[in-house]
XYZ file of N, CA and C in Angstrom:
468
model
N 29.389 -15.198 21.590
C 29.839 -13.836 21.801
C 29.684 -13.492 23.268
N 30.808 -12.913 24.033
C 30.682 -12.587 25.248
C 29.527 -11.343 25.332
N 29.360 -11.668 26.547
C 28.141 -9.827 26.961
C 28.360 -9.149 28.430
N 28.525 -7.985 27.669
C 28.756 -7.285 28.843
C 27.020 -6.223 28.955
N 27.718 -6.233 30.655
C 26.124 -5.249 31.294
C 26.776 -4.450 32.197
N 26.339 -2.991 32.110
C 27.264 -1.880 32.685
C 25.733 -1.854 33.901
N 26.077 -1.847 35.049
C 24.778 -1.610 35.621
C 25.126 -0.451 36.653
N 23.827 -0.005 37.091
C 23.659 1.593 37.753
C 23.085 1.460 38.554
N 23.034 1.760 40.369
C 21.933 1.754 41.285
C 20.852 2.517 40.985
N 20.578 3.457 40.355
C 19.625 4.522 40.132
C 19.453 5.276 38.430
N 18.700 5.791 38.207
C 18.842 6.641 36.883
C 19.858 7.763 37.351
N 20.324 8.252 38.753
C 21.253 9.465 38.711
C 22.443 8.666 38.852
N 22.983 7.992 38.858
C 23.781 6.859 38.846
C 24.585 7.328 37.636
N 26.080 7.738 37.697
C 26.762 7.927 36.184
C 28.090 7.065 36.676
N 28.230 6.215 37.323
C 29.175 5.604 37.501
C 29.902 4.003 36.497
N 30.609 4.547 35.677
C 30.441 2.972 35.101
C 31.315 2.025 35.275
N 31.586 2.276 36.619
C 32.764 1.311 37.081
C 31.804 -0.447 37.356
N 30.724 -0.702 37.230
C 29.832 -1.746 37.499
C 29.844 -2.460 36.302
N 30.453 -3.662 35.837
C 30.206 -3.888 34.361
C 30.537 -5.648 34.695
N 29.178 -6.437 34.620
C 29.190 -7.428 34.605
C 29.402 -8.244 33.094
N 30.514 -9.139 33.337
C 30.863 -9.919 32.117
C 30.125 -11.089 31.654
N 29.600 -11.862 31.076
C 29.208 -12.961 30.712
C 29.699 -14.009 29.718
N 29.459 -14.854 29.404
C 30.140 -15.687 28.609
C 29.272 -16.230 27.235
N 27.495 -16.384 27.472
C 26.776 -16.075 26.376
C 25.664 -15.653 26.223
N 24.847 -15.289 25.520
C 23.691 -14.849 25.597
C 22.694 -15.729 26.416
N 22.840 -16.924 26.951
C 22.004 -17.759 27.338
C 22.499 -17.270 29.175
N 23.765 -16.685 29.222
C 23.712 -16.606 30.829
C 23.327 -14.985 30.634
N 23.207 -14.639 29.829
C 22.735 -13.399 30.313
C 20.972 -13.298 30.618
N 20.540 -14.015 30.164
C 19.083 -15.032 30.181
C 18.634 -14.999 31.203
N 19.287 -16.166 31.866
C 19.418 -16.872 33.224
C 19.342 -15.524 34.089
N 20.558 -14.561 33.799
C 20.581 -13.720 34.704
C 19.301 -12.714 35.010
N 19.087 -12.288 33.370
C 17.377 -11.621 33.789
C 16.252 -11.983 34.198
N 16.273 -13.407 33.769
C 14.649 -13.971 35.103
C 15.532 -13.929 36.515
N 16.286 -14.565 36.734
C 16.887 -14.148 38.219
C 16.459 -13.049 38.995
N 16.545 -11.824 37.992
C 16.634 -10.727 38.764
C 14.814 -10.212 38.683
N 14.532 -10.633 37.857
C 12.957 -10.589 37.331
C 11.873 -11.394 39.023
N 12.885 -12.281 39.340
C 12.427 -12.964 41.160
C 12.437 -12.008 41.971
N 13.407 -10.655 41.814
C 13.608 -10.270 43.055
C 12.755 -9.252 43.692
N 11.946 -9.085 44.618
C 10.818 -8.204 45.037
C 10.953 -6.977 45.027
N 10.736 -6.006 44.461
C 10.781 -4.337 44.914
C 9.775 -3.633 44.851
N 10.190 -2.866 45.582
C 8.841 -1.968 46.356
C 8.257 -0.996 45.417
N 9.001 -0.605 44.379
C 8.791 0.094 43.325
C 9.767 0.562 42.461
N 9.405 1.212 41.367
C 10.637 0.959 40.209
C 11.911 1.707 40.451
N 11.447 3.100 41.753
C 13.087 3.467 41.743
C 13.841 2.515 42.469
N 13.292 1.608 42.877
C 14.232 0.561 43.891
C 15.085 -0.576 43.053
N 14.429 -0.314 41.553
C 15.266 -1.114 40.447
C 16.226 -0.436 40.045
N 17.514 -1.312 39.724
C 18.703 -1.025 38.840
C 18.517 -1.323 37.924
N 19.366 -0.251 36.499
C 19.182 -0.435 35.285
C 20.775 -1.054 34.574
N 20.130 -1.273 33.742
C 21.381 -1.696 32.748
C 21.449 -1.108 31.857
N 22.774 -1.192 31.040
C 23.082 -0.606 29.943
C 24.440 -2.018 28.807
N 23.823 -2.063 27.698
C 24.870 -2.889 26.569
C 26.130 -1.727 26.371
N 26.069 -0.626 26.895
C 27.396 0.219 26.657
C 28.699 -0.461 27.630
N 29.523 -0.466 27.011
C 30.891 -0.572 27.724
C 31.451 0.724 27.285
N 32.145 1.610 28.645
C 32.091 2.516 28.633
C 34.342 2.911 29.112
N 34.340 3.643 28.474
C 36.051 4.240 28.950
C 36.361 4.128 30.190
N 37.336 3.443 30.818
C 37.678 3.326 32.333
C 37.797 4.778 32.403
N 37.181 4.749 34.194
C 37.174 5.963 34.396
C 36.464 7.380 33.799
N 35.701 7.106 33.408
C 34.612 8.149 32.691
C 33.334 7.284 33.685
N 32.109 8.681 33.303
C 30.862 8.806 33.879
C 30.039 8.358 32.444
N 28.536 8.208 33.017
C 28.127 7.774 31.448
C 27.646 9.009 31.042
N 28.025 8.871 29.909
C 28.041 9.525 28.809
C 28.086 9.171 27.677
N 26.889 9.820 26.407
C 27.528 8.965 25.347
C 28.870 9.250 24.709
N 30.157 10.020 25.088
C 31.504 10.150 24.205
C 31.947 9.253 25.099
N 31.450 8.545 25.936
C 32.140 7.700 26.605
C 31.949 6.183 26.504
N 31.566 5.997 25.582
C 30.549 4.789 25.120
C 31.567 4.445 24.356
N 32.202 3.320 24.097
C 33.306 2.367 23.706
C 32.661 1.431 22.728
N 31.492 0.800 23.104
C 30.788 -0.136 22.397
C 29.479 -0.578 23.013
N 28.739 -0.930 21.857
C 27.671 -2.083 22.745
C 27.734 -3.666 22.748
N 28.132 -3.804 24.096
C 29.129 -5.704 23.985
C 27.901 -6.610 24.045
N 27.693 -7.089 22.622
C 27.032 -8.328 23.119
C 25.721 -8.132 22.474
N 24.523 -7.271 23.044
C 23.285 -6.817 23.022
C 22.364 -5.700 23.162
N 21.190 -5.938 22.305
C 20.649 -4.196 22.340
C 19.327 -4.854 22.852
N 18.365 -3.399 23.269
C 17.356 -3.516 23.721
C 16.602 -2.473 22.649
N 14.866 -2.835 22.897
C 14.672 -1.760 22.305
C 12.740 -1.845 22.838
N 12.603 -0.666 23.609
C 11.335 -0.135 24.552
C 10.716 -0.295 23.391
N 8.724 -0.770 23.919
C 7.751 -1.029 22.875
C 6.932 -0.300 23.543
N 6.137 0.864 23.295
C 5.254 1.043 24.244
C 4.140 1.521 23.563
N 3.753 1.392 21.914
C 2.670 1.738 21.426
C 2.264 1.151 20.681
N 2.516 -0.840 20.764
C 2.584 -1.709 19.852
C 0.734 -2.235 20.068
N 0.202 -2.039 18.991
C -1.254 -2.366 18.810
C -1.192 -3.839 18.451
N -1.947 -4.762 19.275
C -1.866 -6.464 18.437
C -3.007 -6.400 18.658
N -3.535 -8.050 17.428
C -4.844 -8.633 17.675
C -4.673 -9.904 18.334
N -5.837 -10.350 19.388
C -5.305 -11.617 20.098
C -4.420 -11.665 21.212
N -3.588 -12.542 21.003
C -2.518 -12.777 22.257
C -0.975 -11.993 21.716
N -0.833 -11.050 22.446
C 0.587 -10.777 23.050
C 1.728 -11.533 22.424
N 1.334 -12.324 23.313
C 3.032 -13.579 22.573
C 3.433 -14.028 21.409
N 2.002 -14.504 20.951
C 1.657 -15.536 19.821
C 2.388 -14.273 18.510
N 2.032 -13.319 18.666
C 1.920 -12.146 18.014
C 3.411 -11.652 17.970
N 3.985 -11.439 19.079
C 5.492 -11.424 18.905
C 6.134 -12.640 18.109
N 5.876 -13.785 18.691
C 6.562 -15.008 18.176
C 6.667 -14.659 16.910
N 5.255 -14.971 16.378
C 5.081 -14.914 14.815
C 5.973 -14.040 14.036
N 5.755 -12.768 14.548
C 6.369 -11.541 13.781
C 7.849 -11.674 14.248
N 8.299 -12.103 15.426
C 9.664 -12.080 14.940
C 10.578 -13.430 15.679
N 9.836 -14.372 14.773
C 10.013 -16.239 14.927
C 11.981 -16.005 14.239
N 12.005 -15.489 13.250
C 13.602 -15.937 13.013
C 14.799 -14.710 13.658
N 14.304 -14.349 14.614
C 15.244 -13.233 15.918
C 15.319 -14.496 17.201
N 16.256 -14.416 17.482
C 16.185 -14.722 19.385
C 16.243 -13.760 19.664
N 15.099 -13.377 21.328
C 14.700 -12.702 22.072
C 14.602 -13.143 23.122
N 14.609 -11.797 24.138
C 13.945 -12.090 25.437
C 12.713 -11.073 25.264
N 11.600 -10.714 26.012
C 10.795 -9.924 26.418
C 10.292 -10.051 27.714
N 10.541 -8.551 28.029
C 9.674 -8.300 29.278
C 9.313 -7.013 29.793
N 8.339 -7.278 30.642
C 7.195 -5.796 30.661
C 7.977 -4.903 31.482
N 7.652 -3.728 30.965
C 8.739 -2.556 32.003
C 7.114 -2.221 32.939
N 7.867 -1.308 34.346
C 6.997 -1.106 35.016
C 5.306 -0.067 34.810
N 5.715 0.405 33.465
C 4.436 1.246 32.766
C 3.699 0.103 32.190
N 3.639 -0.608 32.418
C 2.760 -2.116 31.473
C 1.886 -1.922 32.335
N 0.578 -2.219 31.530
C -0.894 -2.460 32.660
C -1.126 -3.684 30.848
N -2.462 -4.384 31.352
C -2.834 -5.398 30.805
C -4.002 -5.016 29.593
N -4.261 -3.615 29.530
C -4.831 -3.083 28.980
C -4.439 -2.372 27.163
N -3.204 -1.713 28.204
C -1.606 -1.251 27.491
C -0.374 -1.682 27.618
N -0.309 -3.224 26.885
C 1.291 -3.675 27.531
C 2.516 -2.881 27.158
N 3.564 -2.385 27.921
C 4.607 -1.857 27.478
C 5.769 -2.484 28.170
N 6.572 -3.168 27.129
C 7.697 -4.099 27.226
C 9.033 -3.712 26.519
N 9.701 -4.855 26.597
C 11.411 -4.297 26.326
C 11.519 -5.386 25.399
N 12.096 -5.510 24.498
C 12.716 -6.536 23.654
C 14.343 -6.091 23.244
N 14.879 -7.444 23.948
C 16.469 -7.835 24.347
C 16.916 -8.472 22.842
N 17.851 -8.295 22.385
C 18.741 -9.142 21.302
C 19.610 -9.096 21.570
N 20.550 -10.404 21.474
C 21.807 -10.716 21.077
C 22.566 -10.739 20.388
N 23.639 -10.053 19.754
C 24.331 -9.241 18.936
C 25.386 -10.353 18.183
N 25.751 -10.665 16.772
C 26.973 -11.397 16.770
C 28.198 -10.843 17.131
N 28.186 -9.448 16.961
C 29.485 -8.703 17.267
C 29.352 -7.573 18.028
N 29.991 -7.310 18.446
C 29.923 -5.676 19.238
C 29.924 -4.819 17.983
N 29.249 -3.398 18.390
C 28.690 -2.572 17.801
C 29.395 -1.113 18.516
N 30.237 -0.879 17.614
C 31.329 0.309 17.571
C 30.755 1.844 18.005
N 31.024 2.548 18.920
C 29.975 3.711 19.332
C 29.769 4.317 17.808
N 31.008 4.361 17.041
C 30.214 5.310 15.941
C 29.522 4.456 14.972
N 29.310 3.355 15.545
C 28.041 2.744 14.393
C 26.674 2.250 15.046
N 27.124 3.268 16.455
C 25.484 2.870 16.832
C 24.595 3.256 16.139
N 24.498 4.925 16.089
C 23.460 5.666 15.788
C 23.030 4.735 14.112
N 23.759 4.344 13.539
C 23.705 3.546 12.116
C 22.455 2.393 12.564
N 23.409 1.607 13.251
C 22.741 0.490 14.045
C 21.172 0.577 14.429
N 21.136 1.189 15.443
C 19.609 1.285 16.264
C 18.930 1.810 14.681
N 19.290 3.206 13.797
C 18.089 3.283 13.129
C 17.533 1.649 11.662
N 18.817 1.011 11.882
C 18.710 -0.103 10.939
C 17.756 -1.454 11.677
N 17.810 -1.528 12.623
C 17.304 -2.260 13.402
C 15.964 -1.473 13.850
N 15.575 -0.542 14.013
C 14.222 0.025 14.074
C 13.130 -0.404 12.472
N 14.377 -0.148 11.763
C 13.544 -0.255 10.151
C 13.436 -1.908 9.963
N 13.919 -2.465 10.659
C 13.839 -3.764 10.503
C 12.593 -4.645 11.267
N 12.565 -3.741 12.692
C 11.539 -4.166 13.584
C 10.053 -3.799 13.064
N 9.906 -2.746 12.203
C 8.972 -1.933 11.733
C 8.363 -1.183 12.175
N 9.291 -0.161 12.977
C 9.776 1.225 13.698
C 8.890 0.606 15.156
N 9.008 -0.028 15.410
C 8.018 -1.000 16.575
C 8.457 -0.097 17.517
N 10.575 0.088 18.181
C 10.232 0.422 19.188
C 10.453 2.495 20.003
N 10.484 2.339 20.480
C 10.442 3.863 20.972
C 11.447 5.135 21.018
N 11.465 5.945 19.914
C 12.206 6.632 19.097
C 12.956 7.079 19.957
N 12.321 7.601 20.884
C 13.483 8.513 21.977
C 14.974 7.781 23.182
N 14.737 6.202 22.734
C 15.566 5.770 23.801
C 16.941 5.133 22.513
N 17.067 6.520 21.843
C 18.555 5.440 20.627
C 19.973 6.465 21.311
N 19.662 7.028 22.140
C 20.804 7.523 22.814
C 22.362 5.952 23.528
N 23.461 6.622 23.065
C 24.741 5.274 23.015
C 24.747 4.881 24.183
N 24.474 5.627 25.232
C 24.619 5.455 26.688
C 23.458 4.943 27.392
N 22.412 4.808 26.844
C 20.847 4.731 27.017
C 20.987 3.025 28.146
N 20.055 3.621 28.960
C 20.290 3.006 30.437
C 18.667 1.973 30.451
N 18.259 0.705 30.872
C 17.088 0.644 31.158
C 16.712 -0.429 32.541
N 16.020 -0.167 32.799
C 15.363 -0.117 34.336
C 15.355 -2.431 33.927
N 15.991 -2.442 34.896
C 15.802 -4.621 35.083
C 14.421 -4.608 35.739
């Protein structure tokens, strides 16, 4: 399945003329440790992404949200484990492919991370809101209620 990534210089950023194409979930991979190398001074100096493909010529918005091509994300930021981190993801969700990685509110105390999936099909704007809450009930409401907005942007 192809993937698309609508990306934004900033959170005031409504431009969605930026929309990088890919060919599979494995270069979209590649592409996030890539960018995971690159040094910044702090998080407003990061660009975010978004799985929305959005109406030529529109700002983001969610009536402007066409689809989500490819992949969803979904913020963890109050996930209690025993032990190790990883081992603990793996386990619990061994038959998903994933990526994970820590957003800039992570301390080692309180990890707070992102978990990436790869979609078999694109996901129709009016079956997001369907979507994200089916996939929350699936994760076991793991990730963070307030980011199921269609247009919903997150920091690389």
């Amino acid at each position: 399945m192809d993937i698309s990534v609508t990306l934004f210089n900033s959170i005031f950023d409504n431009k969605t003329n930026r929309r990088v194409d890919l060919y599979d979930f494995d270069a979209f991979e590649r592409v996030l440790y890539d960018l995971a190398e690159v040094p910044r001074a702090s998080k407003k100096d990061a660009e975010l992404m978004s799985p929305a493909t959005y109406h030529s010529n529109t700002t983001r918005a969610n009536k402007n949200v066409i689809e989500w091509s490819g992949w969803c994300a979904v913020d963890v930021d109050d996930f209690e484990f025993n032990g190790d981190l990883k081992n603990e993801l793996v386990n619990r969700f061994s038959s998903y492919r994933w990526i994970c990685y820590s957003t800039a509110s992570s301390t080692s105390s309180s990890p707070k991370f992102r978990l990436v999936f790869p979609l078999r099909q694109a996901v129709r704007s009016e079956r997001i809101k369907s979507f994200w809450y089916a996939l929350q009930t699936e994760l076991g409401d793991l990730g963070d209620k307030q980011t199921k907005d269609l247009s919903r942007m997150y920091y690389i």
